[in-house]
PDB file of C-alpha atoms in Angstrom:
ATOM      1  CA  UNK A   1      52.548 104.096 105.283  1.00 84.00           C
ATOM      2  CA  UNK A   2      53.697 105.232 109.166  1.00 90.00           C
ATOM      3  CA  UNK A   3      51.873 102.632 111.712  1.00 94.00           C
ATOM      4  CA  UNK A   4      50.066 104.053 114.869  1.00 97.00           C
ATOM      5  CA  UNK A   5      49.291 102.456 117.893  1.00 97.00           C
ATOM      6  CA  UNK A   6      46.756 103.436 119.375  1.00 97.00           C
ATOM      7  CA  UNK A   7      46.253 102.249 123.546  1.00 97.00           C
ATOM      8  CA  UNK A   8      42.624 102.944 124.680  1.00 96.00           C
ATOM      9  CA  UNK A   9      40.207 101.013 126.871  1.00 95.00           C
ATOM     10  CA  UNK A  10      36.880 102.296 125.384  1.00 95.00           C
ATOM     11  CA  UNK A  11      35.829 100.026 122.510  1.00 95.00           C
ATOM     12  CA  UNK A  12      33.535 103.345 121.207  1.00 95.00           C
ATOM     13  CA  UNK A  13      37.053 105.146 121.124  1.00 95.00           C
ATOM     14  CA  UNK A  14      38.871 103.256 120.036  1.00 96.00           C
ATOM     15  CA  UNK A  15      36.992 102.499 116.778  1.00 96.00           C
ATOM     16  CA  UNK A  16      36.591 105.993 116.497  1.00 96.00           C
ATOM     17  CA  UNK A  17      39.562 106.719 116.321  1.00 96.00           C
ATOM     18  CA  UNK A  18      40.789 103.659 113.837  1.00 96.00           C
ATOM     19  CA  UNK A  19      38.231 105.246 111.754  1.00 95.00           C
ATOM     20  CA  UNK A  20      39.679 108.617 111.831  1.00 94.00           C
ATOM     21  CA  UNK A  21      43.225 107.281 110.463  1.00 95.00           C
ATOM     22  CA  UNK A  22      42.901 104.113 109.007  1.00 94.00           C
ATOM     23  CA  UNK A  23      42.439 106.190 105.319  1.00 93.00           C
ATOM     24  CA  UNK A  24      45.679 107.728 106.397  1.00 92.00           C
ATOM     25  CA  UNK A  25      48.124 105.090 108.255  1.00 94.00           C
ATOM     26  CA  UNK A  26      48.280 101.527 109.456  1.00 94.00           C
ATOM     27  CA  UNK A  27      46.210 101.530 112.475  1.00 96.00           C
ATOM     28  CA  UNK A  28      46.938  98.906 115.467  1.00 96.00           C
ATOM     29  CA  UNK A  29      44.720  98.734 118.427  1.00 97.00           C
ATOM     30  CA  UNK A  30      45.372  97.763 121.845  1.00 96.00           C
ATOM     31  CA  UNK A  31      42.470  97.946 125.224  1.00 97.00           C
ATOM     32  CA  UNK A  32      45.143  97.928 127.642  1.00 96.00           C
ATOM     33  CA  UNK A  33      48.514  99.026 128.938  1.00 94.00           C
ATOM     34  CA  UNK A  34      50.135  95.851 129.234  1.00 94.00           C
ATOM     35  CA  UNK A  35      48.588  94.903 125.852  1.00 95.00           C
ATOM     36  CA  UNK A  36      50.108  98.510 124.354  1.00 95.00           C
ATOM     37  CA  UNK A  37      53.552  97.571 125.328  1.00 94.00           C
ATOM     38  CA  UNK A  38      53.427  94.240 123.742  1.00 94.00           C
ATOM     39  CA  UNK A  39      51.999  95.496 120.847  1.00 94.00           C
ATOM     40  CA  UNK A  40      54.949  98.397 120.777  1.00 93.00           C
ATOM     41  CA  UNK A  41      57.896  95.749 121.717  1.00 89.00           C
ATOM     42  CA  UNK A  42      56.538  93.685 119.195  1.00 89.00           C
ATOM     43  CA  UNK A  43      55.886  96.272 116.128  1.00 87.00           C
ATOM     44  CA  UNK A  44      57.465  98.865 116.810  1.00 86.00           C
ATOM     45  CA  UNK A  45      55.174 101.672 115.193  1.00 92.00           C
ATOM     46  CA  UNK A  46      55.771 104.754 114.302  1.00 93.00           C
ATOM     47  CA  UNK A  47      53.690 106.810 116.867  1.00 95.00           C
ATOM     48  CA  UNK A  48      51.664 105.861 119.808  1.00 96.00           C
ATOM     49  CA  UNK A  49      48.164 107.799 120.586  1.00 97.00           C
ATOM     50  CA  UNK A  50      48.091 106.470 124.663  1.00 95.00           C
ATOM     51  CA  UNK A  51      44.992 107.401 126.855  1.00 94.00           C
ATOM     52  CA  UNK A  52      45.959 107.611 130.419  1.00 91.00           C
ATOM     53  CA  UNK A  53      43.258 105.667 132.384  1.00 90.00           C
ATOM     54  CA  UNK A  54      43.961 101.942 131.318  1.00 93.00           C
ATOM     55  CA  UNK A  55      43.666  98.897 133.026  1.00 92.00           C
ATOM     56  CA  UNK A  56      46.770  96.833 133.771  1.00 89.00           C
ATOM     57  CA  UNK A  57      49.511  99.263 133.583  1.00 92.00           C
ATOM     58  CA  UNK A  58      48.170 102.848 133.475  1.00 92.00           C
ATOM     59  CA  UNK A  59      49.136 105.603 130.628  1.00 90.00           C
ATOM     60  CA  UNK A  60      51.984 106.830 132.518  1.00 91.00           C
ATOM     61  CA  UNK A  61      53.523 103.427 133.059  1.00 93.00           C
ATOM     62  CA  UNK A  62      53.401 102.862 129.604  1.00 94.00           C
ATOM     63  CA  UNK A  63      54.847 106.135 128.697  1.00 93.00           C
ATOM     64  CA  UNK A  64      57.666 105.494 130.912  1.00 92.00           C
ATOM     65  CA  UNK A  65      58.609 101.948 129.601  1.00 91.00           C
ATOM     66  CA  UNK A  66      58.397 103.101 126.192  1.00 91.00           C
ATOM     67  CA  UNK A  67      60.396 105.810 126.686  1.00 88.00           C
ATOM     68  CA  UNK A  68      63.575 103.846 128.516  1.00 85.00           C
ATOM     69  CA  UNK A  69      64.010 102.284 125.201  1.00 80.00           C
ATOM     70  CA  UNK A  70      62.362 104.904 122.487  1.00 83.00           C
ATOM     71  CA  UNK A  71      62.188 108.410 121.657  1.00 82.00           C
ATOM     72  CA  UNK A  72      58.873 107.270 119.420  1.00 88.00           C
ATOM     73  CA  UNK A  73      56.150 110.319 119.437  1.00 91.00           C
ATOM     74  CA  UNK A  74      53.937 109.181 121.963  1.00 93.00           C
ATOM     75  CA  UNK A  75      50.655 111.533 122.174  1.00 94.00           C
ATOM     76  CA  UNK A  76      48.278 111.609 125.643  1.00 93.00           C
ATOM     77  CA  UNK A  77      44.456 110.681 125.342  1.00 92.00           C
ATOM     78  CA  UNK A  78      42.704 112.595 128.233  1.00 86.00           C
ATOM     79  CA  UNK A  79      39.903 113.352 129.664  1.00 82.00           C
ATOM     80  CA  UNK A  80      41.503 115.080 132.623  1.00 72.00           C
ATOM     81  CA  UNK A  81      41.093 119.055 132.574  1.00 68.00           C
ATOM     82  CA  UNK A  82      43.723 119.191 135.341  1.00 67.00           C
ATOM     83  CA  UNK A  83      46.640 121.415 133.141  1.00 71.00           C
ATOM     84  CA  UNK A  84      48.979 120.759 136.136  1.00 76.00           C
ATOM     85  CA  UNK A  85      48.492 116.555 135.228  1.00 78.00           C
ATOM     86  CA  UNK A  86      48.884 117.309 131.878  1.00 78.00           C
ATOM     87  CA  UNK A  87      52.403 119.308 132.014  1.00 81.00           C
ATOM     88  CA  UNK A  88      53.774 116.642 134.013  1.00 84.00           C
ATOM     89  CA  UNK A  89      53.328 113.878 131.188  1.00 85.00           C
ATOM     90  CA  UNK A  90      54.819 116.589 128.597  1.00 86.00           C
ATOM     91  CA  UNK A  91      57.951 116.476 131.126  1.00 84.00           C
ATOM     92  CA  UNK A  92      57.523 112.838 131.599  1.00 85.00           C
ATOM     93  CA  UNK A  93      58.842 112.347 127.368  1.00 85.00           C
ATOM     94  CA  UNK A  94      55.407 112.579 126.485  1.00 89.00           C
ATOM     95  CA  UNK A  95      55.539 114.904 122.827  1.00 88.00           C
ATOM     96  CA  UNK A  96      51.777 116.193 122.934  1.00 90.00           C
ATOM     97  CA  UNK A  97      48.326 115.728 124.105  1.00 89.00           C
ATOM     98  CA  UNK A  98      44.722 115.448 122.343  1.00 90.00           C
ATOM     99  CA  UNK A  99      41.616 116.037 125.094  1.00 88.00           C
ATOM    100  CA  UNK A 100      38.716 114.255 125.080  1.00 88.00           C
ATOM    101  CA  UNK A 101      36.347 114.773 123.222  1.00 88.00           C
ATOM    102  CA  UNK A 102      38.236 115.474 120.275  1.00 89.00           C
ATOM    103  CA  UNK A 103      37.656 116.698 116.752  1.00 90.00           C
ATOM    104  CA  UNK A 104      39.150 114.356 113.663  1.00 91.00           C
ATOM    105  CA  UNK A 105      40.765 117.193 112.049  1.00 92.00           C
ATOM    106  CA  UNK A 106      42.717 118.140 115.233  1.00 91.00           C
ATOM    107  CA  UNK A 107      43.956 114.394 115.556  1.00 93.00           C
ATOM    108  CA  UNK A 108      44.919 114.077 112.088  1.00 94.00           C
ATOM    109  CA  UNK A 109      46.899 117.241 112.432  1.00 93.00           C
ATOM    110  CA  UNK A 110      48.478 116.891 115.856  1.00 91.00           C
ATOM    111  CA  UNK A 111      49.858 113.062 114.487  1.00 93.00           C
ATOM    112  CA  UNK A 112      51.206 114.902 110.853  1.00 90.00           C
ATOM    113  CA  UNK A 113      53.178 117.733 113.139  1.00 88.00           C
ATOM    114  CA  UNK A 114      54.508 114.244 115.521  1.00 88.00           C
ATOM    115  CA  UNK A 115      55.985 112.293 112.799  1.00 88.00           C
ATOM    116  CA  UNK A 116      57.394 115.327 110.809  1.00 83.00           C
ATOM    117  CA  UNK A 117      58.824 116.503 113.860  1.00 75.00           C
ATOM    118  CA  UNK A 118      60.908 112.771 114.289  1.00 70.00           C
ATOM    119  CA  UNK A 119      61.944 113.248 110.813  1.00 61.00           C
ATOM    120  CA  UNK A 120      63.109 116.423 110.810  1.00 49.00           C
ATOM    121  CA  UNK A 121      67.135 116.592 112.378  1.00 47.00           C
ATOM    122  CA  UNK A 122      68.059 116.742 115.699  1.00 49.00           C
ATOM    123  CA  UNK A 123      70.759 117.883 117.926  1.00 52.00           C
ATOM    124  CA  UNK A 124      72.937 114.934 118.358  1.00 56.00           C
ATOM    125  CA  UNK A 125      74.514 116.546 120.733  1.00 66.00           C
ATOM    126  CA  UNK A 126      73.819 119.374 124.244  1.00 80.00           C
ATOM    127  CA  UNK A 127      76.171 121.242 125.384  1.00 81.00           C
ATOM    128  CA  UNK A 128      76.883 123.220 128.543  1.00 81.00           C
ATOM    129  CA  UNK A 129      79.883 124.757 129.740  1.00 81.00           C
ATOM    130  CA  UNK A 130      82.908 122.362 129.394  1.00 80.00           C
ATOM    131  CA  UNK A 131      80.346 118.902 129.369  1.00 86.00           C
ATOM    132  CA  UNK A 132      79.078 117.515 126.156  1.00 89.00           C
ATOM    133  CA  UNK A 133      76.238 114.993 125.896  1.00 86.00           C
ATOM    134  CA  UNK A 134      76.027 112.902 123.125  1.00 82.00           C
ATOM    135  CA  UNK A 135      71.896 111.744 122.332  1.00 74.00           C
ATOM    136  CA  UNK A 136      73.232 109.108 119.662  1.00 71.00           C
ATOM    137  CA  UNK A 137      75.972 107.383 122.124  1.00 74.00           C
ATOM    138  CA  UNK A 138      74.273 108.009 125.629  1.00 76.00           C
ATOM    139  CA  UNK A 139      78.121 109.608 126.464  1.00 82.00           C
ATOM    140  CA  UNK A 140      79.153 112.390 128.170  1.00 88.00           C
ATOM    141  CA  UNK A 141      82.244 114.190 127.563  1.00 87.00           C
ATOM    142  CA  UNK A 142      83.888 116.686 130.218  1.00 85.00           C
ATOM    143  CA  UNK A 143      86.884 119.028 128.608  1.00 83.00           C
ATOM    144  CA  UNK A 144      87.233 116.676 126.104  1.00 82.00           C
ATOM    145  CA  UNK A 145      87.266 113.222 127.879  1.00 85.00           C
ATOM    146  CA  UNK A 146      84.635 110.253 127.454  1.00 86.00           C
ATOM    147  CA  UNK A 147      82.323 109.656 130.759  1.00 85.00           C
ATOM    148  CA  UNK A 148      80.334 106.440 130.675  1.00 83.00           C
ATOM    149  CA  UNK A 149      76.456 106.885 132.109  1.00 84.00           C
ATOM    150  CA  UNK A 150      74.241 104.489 132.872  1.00 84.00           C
ATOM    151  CA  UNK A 151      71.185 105.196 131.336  1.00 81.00           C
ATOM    152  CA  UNK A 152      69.270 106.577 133.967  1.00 86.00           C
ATOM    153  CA  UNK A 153      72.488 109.270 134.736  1.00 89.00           C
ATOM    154  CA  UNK A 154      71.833 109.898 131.028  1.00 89.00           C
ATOM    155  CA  UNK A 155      68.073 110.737 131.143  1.00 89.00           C
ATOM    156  CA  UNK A 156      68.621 113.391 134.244  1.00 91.00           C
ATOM    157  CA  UNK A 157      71.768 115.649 132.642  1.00 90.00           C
ATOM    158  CA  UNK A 158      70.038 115.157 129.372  1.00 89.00           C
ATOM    159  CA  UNK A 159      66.714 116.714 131.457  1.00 89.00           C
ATOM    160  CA  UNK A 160      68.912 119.389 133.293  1.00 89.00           C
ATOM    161  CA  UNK A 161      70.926 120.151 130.022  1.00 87.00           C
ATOM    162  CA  UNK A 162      67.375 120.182 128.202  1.00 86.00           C
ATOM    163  CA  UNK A 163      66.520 123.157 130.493  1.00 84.00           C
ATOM    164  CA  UNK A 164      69.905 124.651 131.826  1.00 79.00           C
ATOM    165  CA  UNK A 165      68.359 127.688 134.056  1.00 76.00           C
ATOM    166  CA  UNK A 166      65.591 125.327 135.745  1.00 85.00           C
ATOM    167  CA  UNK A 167      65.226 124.190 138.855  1.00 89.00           C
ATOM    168  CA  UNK A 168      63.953 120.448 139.474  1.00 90.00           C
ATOM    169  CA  UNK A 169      62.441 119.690 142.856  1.00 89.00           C
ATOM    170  CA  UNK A 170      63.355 116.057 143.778  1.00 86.00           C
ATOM    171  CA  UNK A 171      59.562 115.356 143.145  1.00 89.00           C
ATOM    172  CA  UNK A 172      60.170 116.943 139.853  1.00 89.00           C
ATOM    173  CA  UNK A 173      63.153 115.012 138.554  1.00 88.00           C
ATOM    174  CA  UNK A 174      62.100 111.561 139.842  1.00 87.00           C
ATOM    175  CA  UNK A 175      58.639 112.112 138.279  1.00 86.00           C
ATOM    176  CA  UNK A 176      60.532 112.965 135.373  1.00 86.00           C
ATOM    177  CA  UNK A 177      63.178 109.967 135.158  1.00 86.00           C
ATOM    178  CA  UNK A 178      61.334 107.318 136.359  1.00 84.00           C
ATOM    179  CA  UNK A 179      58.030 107.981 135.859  1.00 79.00           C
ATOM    180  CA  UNK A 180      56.658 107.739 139.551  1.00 77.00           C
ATOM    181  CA  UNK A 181      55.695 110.164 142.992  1.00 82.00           C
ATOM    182  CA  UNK A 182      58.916 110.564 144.488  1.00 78.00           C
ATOM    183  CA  UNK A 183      58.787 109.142 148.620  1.00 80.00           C
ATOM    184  CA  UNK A 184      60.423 111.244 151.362  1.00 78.00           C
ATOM    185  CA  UNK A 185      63.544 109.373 152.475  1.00 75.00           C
ATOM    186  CA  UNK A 186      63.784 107.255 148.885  1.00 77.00           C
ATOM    187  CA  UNK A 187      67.838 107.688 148.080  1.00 82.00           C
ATOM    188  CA  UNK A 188      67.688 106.595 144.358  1.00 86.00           C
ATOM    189  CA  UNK A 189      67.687 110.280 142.964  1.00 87.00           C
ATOM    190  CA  UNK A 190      70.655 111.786 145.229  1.00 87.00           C
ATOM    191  CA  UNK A 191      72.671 107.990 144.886  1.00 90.00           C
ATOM    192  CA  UNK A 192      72.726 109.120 141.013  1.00 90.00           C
ATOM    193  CA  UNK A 193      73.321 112.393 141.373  1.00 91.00           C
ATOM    194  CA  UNK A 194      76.128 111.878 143.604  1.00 91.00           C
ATOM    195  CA  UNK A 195      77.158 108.685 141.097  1.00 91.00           C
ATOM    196  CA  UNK A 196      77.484 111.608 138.325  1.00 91.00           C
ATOM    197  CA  UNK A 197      79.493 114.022 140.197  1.00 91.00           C
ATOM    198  CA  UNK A 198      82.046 111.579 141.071  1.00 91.00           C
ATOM    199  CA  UNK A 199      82.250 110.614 137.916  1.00 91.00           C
ATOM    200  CA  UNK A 200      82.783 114.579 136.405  1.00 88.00           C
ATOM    201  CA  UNK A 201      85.197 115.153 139.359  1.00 88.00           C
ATOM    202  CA  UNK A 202      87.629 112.595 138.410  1.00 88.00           C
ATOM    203  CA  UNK A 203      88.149 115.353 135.516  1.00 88.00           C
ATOM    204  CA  UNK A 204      86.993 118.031 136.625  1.00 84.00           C
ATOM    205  CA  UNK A 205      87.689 118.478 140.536  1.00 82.00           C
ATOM    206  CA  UNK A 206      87.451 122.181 140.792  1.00 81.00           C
ATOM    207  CA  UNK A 207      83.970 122.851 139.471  1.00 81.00           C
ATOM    208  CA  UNK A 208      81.084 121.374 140.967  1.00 81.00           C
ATOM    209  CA  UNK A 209      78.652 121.649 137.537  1.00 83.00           C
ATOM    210  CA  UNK A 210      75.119 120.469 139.067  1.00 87.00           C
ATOM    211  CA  UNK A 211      74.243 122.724 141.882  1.00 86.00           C
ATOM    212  CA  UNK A 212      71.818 121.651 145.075  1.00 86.00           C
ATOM    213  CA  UNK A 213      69.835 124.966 145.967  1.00 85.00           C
ATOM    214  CA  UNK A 214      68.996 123.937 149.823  1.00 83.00           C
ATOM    215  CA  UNK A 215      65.137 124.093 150.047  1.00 82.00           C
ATOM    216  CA  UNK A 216      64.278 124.356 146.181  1.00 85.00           C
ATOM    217  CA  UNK A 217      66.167 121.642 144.455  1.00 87.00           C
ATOM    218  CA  UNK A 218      68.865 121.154 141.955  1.00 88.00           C
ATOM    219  CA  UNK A 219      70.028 123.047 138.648  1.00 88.00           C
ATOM    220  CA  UNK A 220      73.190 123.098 136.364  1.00 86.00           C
ATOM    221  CA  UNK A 221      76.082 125.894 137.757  1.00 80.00           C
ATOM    222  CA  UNK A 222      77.750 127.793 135.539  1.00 65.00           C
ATOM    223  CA  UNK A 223      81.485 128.964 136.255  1.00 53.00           C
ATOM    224  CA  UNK A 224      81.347 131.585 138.151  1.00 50.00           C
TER     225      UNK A 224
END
């Protein structure tokens, strides 16, 4: 029987929604982010329902922890009607959202199509032009030969290769990665970009395969 963790502050809530799948899974419950992690370190269940507003660390703290270390379904709690919020835990690794309040039958199903989604096979691998990223290995290959990321290198090709034609802001990519508001004048994001095009020029010098569009932000260049 799958285990789900479920992270929410409200006791009323959270019972609620033990009720809903405790017939159906293993239910663990957790009234706080920093409580959520441990539980989720500790374990390791099978899907995490996470509301957002939490004391100690907040739902998108959590998310972003759990997801330097797990691809787990992790489903959003909210009561926020802001769409534009929303979308930007989707992009932050989060797999789906349930708003508050909720109906039983919409939980039940939105956890079923989670889980059989994980089970179902994925991609081990994303391609693009002559680079190769490999999800099971956290390598990248360029014509052929191995190039060793660190992890967060991984997490933004595997976001650019993940959406090939898209353009990232800098507030959109750091949001993304690390799971914060990017800060005029931080130099994190363009130290690793410029840490993975050395790394792709040592083999490929001639073709510059992550392209900076001045004034809108960056995006993966095809050969001309």
């Amino acid at each position: 029987m799958p285990t789900i963790l479920v992270v929410e502050d409200n006791d009323d809530i959270n019972e609620l929604l033990k009720t809903i799948l405790v017939s159906h899974y293993q239910v663990i419950q957790a009234y706080s982010g920093t409580e959520g992690l441990a539980y989720f370190h500790n374990q390791a269940p099978d899907l995490v329902l996470l509301d957002i507003m939490l004391p100690g660390k907040d739902g998108g703290q959590v998310l972003a922890e759990i997801r330097q270390s797990s691809n787990i379904p992790v489903i959003m709690l909210t009561a926020i009607s802001d769409k534009k919020t929303v979308t930007q835990y989707l992009l932050n690794g989060a797999d789906d959202y349930i708003s508050k309040p909720f109906d039983e039958a919409e939980v039940l199903a939105r956890i079923q199509v989670c889980l059989r989604n994980r089970q179902a096979p994925v991609q081990s691998q994303l391609s693009f032009c002559d680079l190769e990223l490999d999800e099971e290995t956290y390598q990248l290959l360029c014509c052929g030969q191995a190039v060793q990321l660190r992890l967060k290198e991984y997490d933004i090709l595997k976001l650019l290769f993940n959406h090939p034609q898209q353009v990232f802001t800098k507030e959109q990519l750091y949001a993304s990665i690390w799971g914060q508001d990017y800060l005029p004048g931080d130099n994190t994001l363009n130290t690793h970009l410029s840490n993975i095009r050395k790394k792709i020029k040592k083999i490929s010098p001639n073709h510059d395969y992550i392209e900076t569009m001045w004034g809108l932000g960056i995006r993966l260049k095809g050969k001309e």
